[in-house]
Coordinates of N, CA and C in Angstrom, one line a residue:
M1 N -10.6 13.9 -14.5 CA -9.8 13.5 -13.6 C -7.9 13.9 -13.9
A2 N -7.3 14.1 -13.0 CA -6.1 14.5 -13.0 C -5.4 13.5 -13.8
T3 N -4.2 13.8 -14.4 CA -3.3 12.9 -14.9 C -2.4 12.1 -13.8
K4 N -1.9 11.0 -14.2 CA -1.0 10.5 -13.4 C 0.3 11.0 -13.1
R5 N 0.8 11.8 -14.1 CA 1.8 12.5 -13.8 C 1.7 13.4 -12.8
A6 N 0.5 14.4 -12.9 CA 0.0 15.5 -12.1 C 0.0 14.6 -10.5
L7 N -0.5 13.6 -10.5 CA -0.6 12.8 -9.2 C 0.7 12.7 -8.7
E8 N 1.7 12.3 -9.5 CA 2.9 12.0 -9.1 C 3.9 13.2 -8.6
T9 N 3.5 14.2 -9.2 CA 4.1 15.2 -8.8 C 3.8 15.9 -7.2
K10 N 2.5 15.8 -7.2 CA 1.8 16.3 -5.7 C 2.4 15.3 -4.7
L11 N 2.6 14.2 -5.1 CA 3.1 13.2 -4.1 C 4.7 13.4 -4.0
A12 N 5.4 14.2 -4.5 CA 6.7 14.3 -4.4 C 7.2 14.9 -3.0
V13 N 6.1 15.6 -2.6 CA 6.4 16.2 -1.2 C 6.2 15.2 -0.2
V14 N 5.7 14.1 -0.1 CA 5.6 13.2 0.9 C 7.0 12.7 1.6
A15 N 7.2 12.8 2.6 CA 8.6 12.5 3.6 C 8.6 11.0 3.8
G16 N 9.5 10.3 3.8 CA 9.8 9.0 4.0 C 9.9 8.8 5.6
F17 N 10.5 7.6 6.0 CA 10.5 7.5 7.5 C 11.8 8.1 8.1
D18 N 11.6 8.6 9.3 CA 12.6 9.4 10.3 C 13.8 8.3 10.5
D19 N 13.3 7.3 11.0 CA 14.1 6.0 11.5 C 13.5 4.8 11.0
P20 N 13.7 4.0 9.8 CA 13.2 3.1 9.3 C 13.6 1.9 10.1
R21 N 12.8 1.1 10.3 CA 13.0 -0.3 11.0 C 12.9 -1.5 9.9
A22 N 14.2 -2.1 9.8 CA 14.1 -3.3 9.1 C 13.3 -4.3 9.3
A23 N 13.1 -4.6 10.7 CA 11.9 -5.8 11.2 C 10.7 -5.6 10.6
L24 N 10.3 -4.2 10.2 CA 9.0 -3.9 9.9 C 9.2 -3.8 8.2
E25 N 10.2 -3.9 7.6 CA 10.4 -3.9 6.2 C 10.0 -2.4 6.1
Q26 N 10.5 -1.2 6.6 CA 9.9 0.2 6.3 C 10.6 0.6 5.1
Y27 N 10.1 0.3 4.0 CA 10.8 1.2 2.8 C 9.9 2.0 2.1
P28 N 10.3 3.3 1.8 CA 9.3 4.1 1.2 C 8.7 3.8 -0.1
T29 N 7.6 3.9 -0.4 CA 6.8 3.8 -1.6 C 7.2 4.9 -2.4
P30 N 7.7 4.8 -3.5 CA 8.0 5.7 -4.5 C 6.7 6.5 -5.1
P31 N 6.8 7.7 -5.0 CA 5.4 8.4 -5.7 C 5.2 7.9 -7.0
E32 N 6.3 7.7 -8.0 CA 5.6 7.3 -9.2 C 4.8 6.1 -9.2
L33 N 5.2 5.1 -8.3 CA 4.4 3.9 -8.3 C 3.1 3.9 -7.5
A34 N 3.1 4.8 -6.4 CA 1.7 4.9 -6.0 C 0.9 5.8 -6.9
A35 N 1.3 6.8 -7.5 CA 0.7 7.5 -8.8 C 0.1 6.5 -9.7
H36 N 0.8 5.6 -10.2 CA 0.5 4.5 -11.0 C -0.7 3.5 -10.5
V37 N -0.4 3.2 -9.2 CA -1.5 2.1 -8.9 C -2.7 2.7 -8.5
V38 N -3.0 4.0 -8.0 CA -3.8 4.6 -7.7 C -4.8 5.3 -9.0
H39 N -4.0 5.6 -9.8 CA -4.4 6.0 -11.1 C -5.3 4.8 -11.8
L40 N -4.6 3.5 -11.7 CA -5.2 2.5 -12.4 C -6.5 2.2 -11.6
A41 N -6.4 2.5 -10.1 CA -7.6 2.0 -9.4 C -8.8 3.0 -9.8
D42 N -8.3 4.2 -9.9 CA -9.4 5.3 -10.1 C -10.1 4.9 -11.4
L43 N -9.3 4.6 -12.6 CA -9.8 4.4 -13.7 C -10.6 3.1 -13.8
H44 N -10.5 2.3 -12.8 CA -11.6 1.2 -12.6 C -12.7 1.6 -11.7
G45 N -12.9 2.7 -11.3 CA -13.9 3.1 -10.4 C -13.8 2.7 -9.0
D46 N -12.7 2.4 -8.6 CA -12.6 1.9 -7.3 C -11.9 2.8 -6.2
V47 N -12.1 4.4 -6.4 CA -11.6 5.1 -5.5 C -12.5 6.2 -5.5
E48 N -13.1 6.9 -6.5 CA -14.0 8.0 -6.3 C -15.3 7.6 -5.7
A49 N -15.2 8.3 -4.4 CA -16.6 8.1 -3.7 C -16.7 6.7 -2.7
R50 N -15.5 6.2 -2.8 CA -15.3 4.8 -1.9 C -14.4 5.1 -0.6
T51 N -14.7 4.3 0.1 CA -13.7 4.2 1.3 C -12.4 3.4 0.7
V52 N -11.3 4.2 1.1 CA -10.0 3.6 1.0 C -9.3 3.4 1.7
I53 N -8.8 2.1 2.0 CA -8.1 1.8 3.1 C -6.5 1.5 2.8
D54 N -5.6 2.1 3.3 CA -4.2 1.6 3.4 C -3.7 1.1 4.6
L55 N -3.5 -0.4 4.0 CA -3.1 -1.3 5.4 C -1.5 -1.3 5.2
G56 N -1.0 -0.9 6.6 CA 0.5 -0.6 6.7 C 1.0 0.5 6.0
A57 N 0.3 1.5 6.4 CA 0.4 2.8 5.6 C 1.6 3.7 5.6
G58 N 2.3 3.3 6.4 CA 4.0 4.1 6.8 C 3.9 5.1 6.8
T59 N 4.3 6.2 6.0 CA 3.9 7.5 6.1 C 3.1 8.1 5.2
G60 N 2.2 7.3 4.7 CA 0.8 7.6 3.9 C 1.1 8.0 2.4
M61 N 2.0 7.3 1.7 CA 2.2 7.4 0.2 C 1.0 7.4 -0.4
F62 N 0.4 5.9 -0.2 CA -0.7 5.4 -1.1 C -2.0 5.9 -0.2
A63 N -2.2 6.2 0.7 CA -3.3 6.8 1.5 C -3.5 8.2 0.7
L64 N -2.5 9.1 0.7 CA -2.5 10.3 0.2 C -2.7 10.5 -1.4
A65 N -2.3 9.4 -1.8 CA -2.3 9.3 -3.3 C -4.0 9.2 -3.5
A66 N -4.7 8.3 -2.9 CA -5.8 8.2 -2.6 C -6.7 9.2 -2.5
A67 N -6.2 10.2 -1.4 CA -7.1 11.0 -1.0 C -7.1 12.1 -2.0
L68 N -6.0 12.2 -2.9 CA -6.2 13.4 -4.0 C -7.0 12.9 -5.1
R69 N -7.8 11.8 -5.0 CA -8.5 11.5 -6.0 C -10.1 11.2 -5.7
G70 N -10.6 12.0 -5.1 CA -11.9 11.9 -4.6 C -12.6 10.9 -3.9
P71 N -12.0 10.4 -3.0 CA -12.8 9.3 -2.1 C -13.6 10.0 -1.3
A72 N -14.7 9.2 -0.7 CA -15.5 9.3 0.3 C -14.7 9.7 1.7
R73 N -13.8 8.6 1.9 CA -12.7 8.9 3.1 C -11.6 7.9 2.8
V74 N -10.7 8.1 3.4 CA -9.3 7.3 3.3 C -9.1 7.0 4.9
V75 N -8.7 5.7 5.0 CA -8.0 5.1 6.3 C -6.6 4.7 6.2
G76 N -5.8 5.3 6.9 CA -4.5 4.9 6.8 C -4.2 4.3 8.1
L77 N -3.9 2.7 8.1 CA -3.7 1.9 9.3 C -2.2 1.6 9.5
E78 N -1.6 1.9 10.4 CA -0.1 1.7 10.6 C 0.1 1.4 12.1
L79 N 1.2 0.5 12.4 CA 1.5 0.1 13.8 C 2.5 0.9 14.3
D80 N 3.4 1.8 13.5 CA 4.6 2.5 14.2 C 4.1 3.9 14.1
P81 N 3.9 4.2 15.6 CA 3.4 5.7 15.9 C 4.5 6.8 15.2
S82 N 5.6 6.6 15.4 CA 6.7 7.5 14.6 C 6.2 7.8 13.1
A83 N 5.9 6.6 12.5 CA 5.6 6.7 10.8 C 4.3 7.4 10.9
L84 N 3.4 7.3 11.7 CA 1.8 8.0 11.8 C 2.1 9.4 12.0
A85 N 2.8 9.7 12.8 CA 3.2 11.4 12.9 C 3.8 11.8 11.5
V86 N 4.7 11.2 10.9 CA 5.1 11.5 9.6 C 4.0 11.9 8.9
A87 N 3.2 10.8 8.7 CA 2.1 10.7 7.8 C 1.1 12.0 8.1
R88 N 0.8 12.2 9.2 CA 0.1 13.4 9.5 C 0.7 14.6 8.9
E89 N 1.9 14.8 9.1 CA 2.6 15.9 8.5 C 2.6 15.9 7.0
N90 N 2.8 14.8 6.5 CA 2.6 14.5 5.0 C 1.3 14.9 4.4
E91 N 0.0 14.8 5.3 CA -1.1 15.2 5.1 C -1.4 16.5 4.7
R92 N -0.7 17.3 5.6 CA -0.5 18.7 5.6 C 0.1 19.2 4.4
R93 N 1.2 18.6 4.0 CA 2.1 19.0 2.8 C 1.2 18.8 1.4
V94 N 0.4 17.6 1.6 CA -0.4 17.3 0.1 C -1.7 18.1 0.1
A95 N -2.3 18.4 1.1 CA -3.3 19.3 1.6 C -4.7 18.5 0.6
A96 N -4.6 17.3 0.6 CA -5.9 17.0 0.1 C -7.3 17.3 0.6
S97 N -8.3 17.4 -0.4 CA -9.5 17.6 0.2 C -10.3 16.5 0.9
A98 N -10.2 15.2 0.7 CA -10.8 14.2 1.2 C -10.5 14.0 2.7
P99 N -11.5 13.6 3.6 CA -10.9 13.2 4.9 C -10.2 12.0 5.1
V100 N -9.0 12.2 5.9 CA -8.0 11.1 6.0 C -8.0 10.7 7.4
H101 N -8.3 9.6 8.0 CA -8.0 9.1 9.4 C -7.1 8.1 9.5
W102 N -6.1 8.5 10.3 CA -5.2 7.9 10.6 C -5.3 7.0 11.9
V103 N -5.1 5.7 11.7 CA -5.3 4.5 13.0 C -4.1 4.0 13.4
R104 N -3.8 3.9 14.4 CA -2.7 3.0 14.9 C -3.3 1.6 15.2
G105 N -2.5 0.7 14.6 CA -3.1 -0.6 14.5 C -2.5 -1.5 13.8
D106 N -2.4 -3.0 13.8 CA -1.7 -4.0 13.4 C -2.8 -4.3 12.1
A107 N -2.5 -4.2 11.1 CA -2.8 -4.5 9.8 C -3.2 -5.9 9.6
T108 N -2.6 -6.9 10.2 CA -3.0 -8.1 10.2 C -3.8 -8.5 11.1
R109 N -4.2 -7.5 12.0 CA -5.6 -7.9 12.9 C -6.2 -6.5 12.9
A110 N -6.8 -6.1 11.9 CA -7.2 -4.9 11.7 C -8.5 -4.4 12.5
P111 N -8.3 -3.5 13.4 CA -9.4 -2.9 14.2 C -10.1 -2.0 13.4
L112 N -11.0 -2.6 12.3 CA -11.9 -1.8 11.6 C -12.9 -2.4 11.3
S113 N -14.1 -1.7 11.1 CA -15.4 -2.1 10.8 C -16.0 -0.9 9.8
V114 N -16.0 -1.6 8.3 CA -16.4 -0.7 7.3 C -17.6 -1.0 7.0
P115 N -18.9 -0.3 7.0 CA -20.1 -0.5 6.6 C -20.2 -0.8 5.1
D116 N -19.7 0.0 4.1 CA -19.7 -0.1 2.7 C -18.6 -0.6 2.1
P117 N -18.5 -1.1 0.8 CA -17.7 -2.0 0.2 C -16.3 -0.9 0.2
A118 N -15.3 -1.3 0.7 CA -13.8 -0.6 0.6 C -13.1 -1.0 -0.5
T119 N -11.9 -0.2 -0.8 CA -10.8 -0.6 -1.5 C -9.8 -0.4 -0.8
V120 N -8.8 -1.5 -0.8 CA -7.6 -1.4 -0.3 C -6.6 -1.3 -1.1
V121 N -5.5 -0.2 -0.7 CA -4.4 0.1 -1.4 C -3.3 -0.2 -0.8
M122 N -2.2 -1.0 -0.8 CA -1.0 -1.4 0.1 C 0.0 -1.9 -0.5
N123 N 1.2 -1.8 0.1 CA 2.7 -2.1 -0.3 C 3.1 -2.7 1.0
P124 N 2.4 -4.2 1.2 CA 3.0 -4.8 2.4 C 4.3 -5.1 2.5
P125 N 4.9 -5.7 3.6 CA 6.2 -6.4 3.5 C 6.2 -7.5 2.8
F126 N 7.5 -7.4 1.8 CA 7.5 -8.6 1.1 C 7.9 -9.8 1.9
G127 N 8.2 -9.8 2.8 CA 8.7 -11.0 3.7 C 9.8 -11.3 3.4
A128 N 11.1 -10.5 3.0 CA 12.2 -10.7 2.7 C 13.2 -10.9 3.7
Q129 N 12.9 -10.6 5.2 CA 13.6 -10.7 6.4 C 13.4 -12.0 6.8
T130 N 14.6 -12.9 7.4 CA 14.5 -14.3 7.7 C 13.4 -14.3 9.2
G131 N 12.7 -15.1 9.0 CA 11.7 -15.4 10.1 C 10.3 -14.2 10.0
N132 N 10.1 -13.7 8.8 CA 9.4 -13.0 8.5 C 8.6 -13.3 7.2
E133 N 9.1 -14.6 6.6 CA 8.7 -15.0 5.3 C 7.2 -14.9 5.1
H134 N 6.8 -14.5 3.9 CA 5.2 -14.6 3.5 C 4.7 -13.6 4.5
A135 N 5.1 -12.4 4.8 CA 4.5 -11.6 5.8 C 3.3 -10.9 4.8
D136 N 3.2 -10.8 3.7 CA 2.4 -10.2 2.8 C 0.9 -11.1 2.8
R137 N 1.0 -12.4 3.1 CA -0.1 -13.3 3.3 C -1.1 -12.8 4.2
A138 N -0.5 -12.5 5.6 CA -1.6 -11.7 6.6 C -2.2 -10.4 5.9
F139 N -1.5 -9.6 5.1 CA -2.2 -8.4 4.7 C -3.1 -8.8 3.7
L140 N -2.9 -9.7 3.0 CA -3.9 -10.0 2.1 C -5.4 -10.5 2.7
A141 N -4.8 -11.5 3.7 CA -6.0 -11.9 4.5 C -7.0 -10.7 5.2
T142 N -6.1 -9.9 5.3 CA -7.0 -8.8 5.9 C -7.8 -7.9 4.8
A143 N -7.0 -7.7 3.8 CA -7.9 -6.9 2.4 C -9.0 -8.2 2.1
A144 N -9.0 -9.3 2.1 CA -9.9 -10.2 2.0 C -11.2 -10.0 2.7
E145 N -11.0 -9.7 4.0 CA -12.1 -9.1 5.1 C -12.8 -7.9 5.0
V146 N -12.0 -6.9 4.9 CA -12.6 -5.6 4.8 C -12.8 -4.9 3.6
S147 N -12.3 -5.5 2.4 CA -12.5 -4.6 1.1 C -13.4 -5.8 -0.1
A148 N -13.8 -5.1 -1.0 CA -14.4 -5.4 -2.2 C -13.5 -5.7 -3.4
V149 N -12.5 -4.9 -3.1 CA -11.4 -5.1 -4.3 C -10.0 -4.4 -3.6
S150 N -8.7 -5.1 -3.9 CA -7.7 -4.7 -3.3 C -6.6 -4.3 -4.6
Y151 N -5.6 -3.5 -4.3 CA -4.5 -3.3 -4.9 C -3.1 -3.5 -4.2
S152 N -2.0 -4.4 -4.5 CA -1.0 -4.8 -3.5 C 0.0 -4.8 -4.3
V153 N 1.4 -4.4 -3.7 CA 2.6 -4.5 -4.2 C 3.3 -5.8 -3.6
H154 N 3.7 -6.7 -4.4 CA 4.5 -7.9 -3.9 C 5.7 -7.9 -4.5
N155 N 6.5 -8.8 -4.0 CA 7.9 -9.1 -4.6 C 7.9 -10.0 -6.0
A156 N 8.8 -9.7 -6.9 CA 8.7 -10.2 -8.3 C 8.6 -11.8 -8.1
G157 N 7.9 -12.4 -8.9 CA 7.9 -13.9 -8.6 C 6.5 -14.3 -7.7
S158 N 5.7 -13.3 -7.5 CA 4.6 -13.8 -6.4 C 3.4 -14.1 -7.1
R159 N 3.3 -14.3 -8.5 CA 1.8 -14.4 -9.1 C 1.3 -15.7 -8.6
E160 N 2.1 -16.8 -8.7 CA 1.5 -18.1 -8.4 C 0.8 -18.1 -6.8
F161 N 1.9 -17.4 -6.0 CA 1.1 -17.3 -4.6 C -0.1 -16.6 -4.6
V162 N -0.1 -15.3 -5.2 CA -1.2 -14.4 -4.8 C -2.4 -15.2 -5.5
E163 N -2.4 -15.7 -6.8 CA -3.6 -16.2 -7.3 C -4.0 -17.5 -6.4
S164 N -3.1 -18.2 -6.0 CA -3.7 -19.4 -5.2 C -4.3 -18.8 -4.0
F165 N -3.7 -17.9 -3.0 CA -4.4 -17.3 -1.9 C -5.6 -16.7 -2.3
A166 N -5.7 -15.9 -3.5 CA -7.2 -15.4 -3.7 C -7.9 -16.4 -3.9
G167 N -7.7 -17.5 -4.7 CA -8.7 -18.4 -5.3 C -9.2 -19.0 -3.8
D168 N -8.1 -19.3 -2.6 CA -8.7 -19.9 -1.5 C -9.6 -19.3 -0.8
N169 N -9.5 -17.8 -0.6 CA -10.2 -17.0 0.1 C -11.2 -16.0 -0.5
G170 N -11.9 -16.6 -1.7 CA -12.9 -15.8 -2.3 C -12.6 -14.7 -3.1
G171 N -11.5 -14.8 -3.7 CA -11.0 -13.6 -4.5 C -10.5 -14.2 -6.0
T172 N -10.4 -12.9 -6.7 CA -10.2 -13.3 -8.2 C -9.1 -12.4 -8.4
V173 N -7.9 -12.6 -9.0 CA -6.8 -11.5 -9.7 C -7.3 -11.4 -10.9
T174 N -7.6 -10.1 -11.3 CA -8.4 -9.4 -12.1 C -7.2 -8.8 -13.3
H175 N -6.1 -8.1 -12.7 CA -5.0 -7.8 -13.4 C -3.5 -7.8 -12.7
A176 N -2.6 -7.8 -13.3 CA -1.6 -8.2 -12.6 C -0.2 -7.4 -13.7
F177 N 0.6 -6.7 -13.1 CA 1.4 -6.2 -14.0 C 2.9 -6.0 -13.1
G178 N 4.0 -5.7 -13.8 CA 5.3 -5.7 -13.1 C 5.7 -4.3 -12.9
A179 N 6.4 -4.1 -12.0 CA 7.0 -2.5 -11.6 C 8.4 -2.9 -10.7
S180 N 9.1 -1.9 -11.1 CA 10.6 -1.9 -10.9 C 10.7 -0.3 -10.3
F181 N 11.3 -0.1 -9.1 CA 11.7 0.9 -8.5 C 13.1 1.0 -7.8
E182 N 13.7 2.0 -7.6 CA 15.0 2.2 -7.0 C 14.8 2.8 -5.5
L183 N 15.5 1.9 -4.6 CA 15.7 2.4 -3.3 C 16.9 2.7 -2.7
D184 N 17.1 3.7 -2.1 CA 18.6 4.3 -1.6 C 18.9 3.1 -0.3
R185 N 20.1 3.0 -0.2 CA 20.4 2.3 1.0 C 20.2 2.9 2.1
Q186 N 19.6 2.2 3.3 CA 18.9 2.6 4.6 C 19.3 1.5 5.6
F187 N 19.6 0.3 5.2 CA 20.0 -0.7 6.3 C 21.2 -1.3 6.2
E188 N 22.0 -1.7 7.2 CA 23.3 -2.1 7.5 C 23.3 -3.3 6.4
H189 N 22.4 -4.3 6.4 CA 22.4 -5.4 5.5 C 22.6 -5.1 3.9
H190 N 21.9 -3.6 3.6 CA 22.4 -3.3 2.4 C 23.6 -3.2 1.8
T191 N 24.2 -3.9 0.6 CA 25.5 -3.5 0.2 C 25.5 -2.5 -1.0
E192 N 24.7 -2.1 -1.3 CA 24.6 -1.1 -2.6 C 24.3 0.0 -2.3
A193 N 24.6 1.3 -2.6 CA 24.3 2.5 -2.4 C 22.5 2.9 -2.8
R194 N 22.6 2.1 -3.9 CA 21.0 2.3 -4.5 C 20.8 0.9 -5.3
T195 N 19.7 0.5 -5.0 CA 19.2 -0.9 -5.5 C 17.8 -0.8 -6.3
E196 N 17.9 -1.5 -7.5 CA 16.5 -1.7 -8.0 C 15.6 -2.8 -7.6
I197 N 14.4 -2.7 -7.4 CA 13.6 -3.8 -6.8 C 12.8 -4.0 -7.9
D198 N 12.5 -5.3 -8.4 CA 11.5 -6.0 -8.9 C 10.3 -6.3 -8.3
A199 N 8.9 -5.7 -8.7 CA 7.9 -6.1 -7.9 C 6.7 -6.3 -8.9
E200 N 5.7 -6.9 -8.3 CA 4.6 -7.0 -9.2 C 3.2 -6.5 -8.4
V201 N 2.5 -6.0 -9.1 CA 1.1 -5.5 -8.6 C -0.1 -6.3 -9.1
F202 N -1.1 -6.5 -7.9 CA -2.2 -7.3 -8.4 C -3.4 -6.6 -8.0
R203 N -4.6 -6.5 -9.0 CA -5.8 -6.0 -8.1 C -6.6 -7.6 -8.2
I204 N -7.1 -7.5 -7.0 CA -8.1 -8.8 -6.8 C -9.3 -8.2 -6.3
E205 N -10.4 -9.1 -6.9 CA -12.0 -8.6 -6.5 C -12.2 -10.0 -5.4
W206 N -12.7 -9.3 -4.3 CA -12.9 -10.1 -3.3 C -14.4 -10.4 -2.9
D207 N -15.1 -11.7 -2.8 CA -16.2 -12.1 -2.3 C -16.4 -11.8 -0.7
A208 N -16.7 -10.4 -0.6 CA -16.5 -10.3 1.1 C -17.7 -9.4 1.5
D209 N -18.2 -9.4 2.3 CA -19.3 -8.5 2.9 C -18.8 -6.9 3.5
G210 N -17.5 -6.8 3.1 CA -17.2 -5.2 3.5 C -17.0 -5.1 5.1
S211 N -17.1 -6.1 5.9 CA -16.9 -5.7 7.6 C -16.0 -7.1 8.2
V212 N -15.2 -6.4 9.3 CA -14.5 -7.6 10.0 C -15.6 -8.3 11.2

């Protein structure tokens, strides 16, 4: 297994959004965060030879991280066609050997049918925008439907919510850890040139049949 640092280095070529949309909370996932989460998933046997699904894939950071760790296949589901176009370009840059299928669709109503137990990796919207509160809830609901295990990034302070949601939907939080990363200013409502984001990452095992 390649090191986490090696994975992070390969992901450094992944480009972000050409024209990010605030309503979709299109923030780039830092390569160090994606490498950390996918490395952890790989250590737990949740990547190699598995189907890995990136819900709200954006420009493909999590999907491509997983594709570099020997999965059977990767599915990147994303609503924004311009983001998918960048993701396809990023796939060529990364040159992963595993097959990656880019699907345009709403992650909260996933048009997927997965015959085998799958792993979800995702950085869903935090629900930080007015009118979009708890946007990550719908992503978790999809993860519960399509996966046996999921790894997801949430706003700091989400542990009680995530554990409660998992418990109500046949899931168990097995691991949780804090993470922080910096984002450059990209929307008008940002007041600082660079902001540090505090987040939490959760591994959840779901009692699901792996199909929608």
